[in-house]
Tab-separated table of C-alpha atoms in Angstrom:
chain	number	residue	atom	x	y	z
K	1	MET	CA	34.022	-60.811	48.956
K	2	LYS	CA	32.591	-62.698	46.068
K	3	LEU	CA	29.878	-61.133	43.915
K	4	SER	CA	27.496	-63.059	41.762
K	5	ASP	CA	23.958	-62.848	40.518
K	6	ASN	CA	22.835	-64.672	43.649
K	7	THR	CA	24.560	-62.332	46.076
K	8	PRO	CA	21.977	-60.870	48.441
K	9	VAL	CA	21.836	-57.107	48.794
K	10	SER	CA	20.230	-55.483	51.742
K	11	MET	CA	18.995	-51.972	51.104
K	12	PRO	CA	16.299	-49.861	52.619
K	13	MET	CA	13.118	-49.710	50.540
K	14	ARG	CA	13.331	-45.902	50.433
K	15	ASN	CA	16.646	-46.043	48.591
K	16	LEU	CA	15.327	-48.668	46.176
K	17	LEU	CA	12.282	-46.509	45.368
K	18	SER	CA	14.524	-43.439	44.921
K	19	ILE	CA	16.728	-45.344	42.474
K	20	ILE	CA	13.688	-46.603	40.522
K	21	ALA	CA	12.240	-43.052	40.446
K	22	ALA	CA	15.576	-41.610	39.288
K	23	VAL	CA	15.821	-44.197	36.507
K	24	GLY	CA	12.194	-43.416	35.500
K	25	VAL	CA	12.902	-39.678	35.381
K	26	GLY	CA	16.076	-40.333	33.378
K	27	VAL	CA	14.208	-42.507	30.871
K	28	TRP	CA	11.412	-39.916	30.599
K	29	PHE	CA	13.985	-37.149	30.032
K	30	ALA	CA	15.864	-39.203	27.414
K	31	PHE	CA	12.669	-39.950	25.478
K	32	GLY	CA	11.695	-36.258	25.696
K	33	VAL	CA	15.045	-35.225	24.228
K	34	ILE	CA	14.769	-37.834	21.466
K	35	GLU	CA	11.223	-36.693	20.654
K	36	ARG	CA	12.356	-33.062	20.522
K	37	LEU	CA	15.240	-33.989	18.199
K	38	ASN	CA	12.843	-35.889	15.925
K	39	ASN	CA	10.531	-32.842	15.756
K	40	ILE	CA	13.438	-30.537	14.945
K	41	GLU	CA	14.747	-32.899	12.244
K	42	THR	CA	11.272	-33.139	10.712
K	43	GLN	CA	10.938	-29.342	10.693
K	44	GLN	CA	14.390	-29.026	9.148
K	45	THR	CA	13.461	-31.486	6.391
K	46	LEU	CA	10.241	-29.578	5.648
K	47	ILE	CA	12.083	-26.239	5.624
K	48	GLU	CA	14.723	-27.649	3.249
K	49	LYS	CA	11.993	-28.798	0.840
K	50	ASP	CA	10.310	-25.375	1.030
K	51	LEU	CA	13.652	-23.656	0.495
K	52	GLU	CA	14.425	-25.809	-2.552
K	53	GLY	CA	11.013	-24.921	-3.985
K	54	ALA	CA	11.574	-21.227	-3.286
K	55	VAL	CA	15.017	-21.285	-4.919
K	56	GLU	CA	13.615	-23.106	-7.955
K	57	PHE	CA	10.790	-20.564	-8.159
K	58	SER	CA	13.157	-17.595	-7.848
K	59	ILE	CA	15.261	-18.993	-10.696
K	60	LYS	CA	12.473	-20.091	-13.053
K	61	TRP	CA	9.982	-17.241	-12.513
K	62	PRO	CA	12.139	-14.446	-14.013
K	63	ARG	CA	12.920	-16.693	-16.989
K	64	GLY	CA	9.204	-17.125	-17.632
K	65	GLU	CA	9.368	-20.909	-17.281
K	66	LEU	CA	6.485	-20.934	-14.799
K	67	GLY	CA	4.052	-18.921	-16.898
K	68	SER	CA	2.650	-15.540	-15.952
K	69	LEU	CA	0.027	-14.230	-13.594
K	70	PRO	CA	-3.400	-13.266	-14.927
K	71	ALA	CA	-2.702	-9.704	-13.794
K	72	ASP	CA	0.486	-9.666	-15.896
K	73	SER	CA	-1.404	-10.910	-18.943
K	74	GLU	CA	-4.055	-8.242	-18.417
K	75	GLN	CA	-1.390	-5.545	-18.126
K	76	PHE	CA	0.277	-6.717	-21.340
K	77	MET	CA	-3.076	-6.548	-23.143
K	78	LEU	CA	-3.675	-3.032	-21.798
K	79	ILE	CA	-0.202	-1.936	-22.893
K	80	GLU	CA	-0.791	-3.290	-26.404
K	81	HIS	CA	-4.175	-1.537	-26.570
K	82	MET	CA	-2.668	1.756	-25.400
K	83	ALA	CA	0.176	1.427	-27.922
K	84	GLY	CA	-2.430	1.119	-30.685
K	85	GLN	CA	-4.236	4.207	-29.417
K	86	ILE	CA	-0.964	6.152	-29.292
K	87	GLU	CA	-0.242	5.210	-32.923
K	88	LYS	CA	-3.691	6.473	-33.960
K	89	ILE	CA	-3.142	9.732	-32.078
K	90	GLN	CA	0.268	10.183	-33.723
K	91	LYS	CA	-1.311	9.709	-37.151
K	92	GLN	CA	-3.969	12.292	-36.280
K	93	ILE	CA	-1.285	14.727	-35.136
K	94	GLU	CA	0.650	14.217	-38.370
K	95	ALA	CA	-2.538	14.755	-40.374
K	96	GLY	CA	-3.164	17.883	-38.317
K	97	MET	CA	0.305	19.146	-39.190
K	98	HIS	CA	-0.482	18.680	-42.896
K	99	ASN	CA	-3.775	20.467	-42.344
K	100	LYS	CA	-1.897	23.325	-40.704
K	101	VAL	CA	0.297	23.702	-43.780
K	102	ASN	CA	-2.791	23.637	-46.011
K	103	ILE	CA	-4.581	26.161	-43.802
K	104	GLU	CA	-1.607	28.540	-43.886
K	105	PHE	CA	-1.443	28.254	-47.674
K	106	LEU	CA	-5.175	28.898	-47.995
K	107	GLN	CA	-4.955	31.879	-45.620
K	108	LYS	CA	-2.324	33.445	-47.856
K	109	GLN	CA	-4.530	32.815	-50.893
K	110	VAL	CA	-7.525	34.402	-49.130
K	111	GLU	CA	-5.417	37.440	-48.205
K	112	LYS	CA	-4.341	37.810	-51.852
K	113	LEU	CA	-7.964	37.505	-52.973
K	114	GLN	CA	-9.036	40.103	-50.418
K	115	THR	CA	-6.340	42.467	-51.661
K	116	GLN	CA	-7.456	41.945	-55.263
K	117	LEU	CA	-11.113	42.382	-54.239
K	118	GLU	CA	-10.279	45.652	-52.502
K	119	LYS	CA	-8.495	46.890	-55.669
K	120	ILE	CA	-11.481	45.925	-57.804
K	121	GLN	CA	-13.860	47.662	-55.383
K	122	GLU	CA	-11.724	50.823	-55.487
K	123	GLU	CA	-11.709	50.747	-59.277
K	124	HIS	CA	-15.468	50.222	-59.239
K	125	ARG	CA	-15.943	53.193	-56.895
K	126	SER	CA	-13.679	55.379	-58.991
K	127	ILE	CA	-15.562	54.415	-62.156
K	128	LYS	CA	-18.870	55.046	-60.408
K	129	ALA	CA	-17.620	58.377	-59.066
K	130	ASN	CA	-16.403	59.527	-62.478
K	131	GLY	CA	-19.770	58.717	-63.974
K	132	THR	CA	-18.487	56.399	-66.562
K	133	TYR	CA	-20.164	53.450	-64.949
K	134	LYS	CA	-23.398	51.978	-66.171
């Protein structure tokens, strides 16, 4: 048997249609798989770019190379303001401690003066009682 491109083939039409349908389904399936692979590769490329950006961010953010958030700046300003207030309060406390020393000293002086006043009043009463007072 010799085969060539002119060799006639006799086949029922049903078989020919089945073969054409099978080839069509195969082509459709192959293109579906290729399309799915293209989608997955595109997603992978996008994810890699996002991951590179995230890694760069996670490295540069702690170093301060990307600036700071407005909330961070506000917190730093509040901390500086509170530090100034704490310094003022510490100075007031120190001044209060000096005042305490002064108050204790003055209390002792007042007690001495009261003791002396009581002695003078007793002497005055004794002079008045003896009648030598005028």
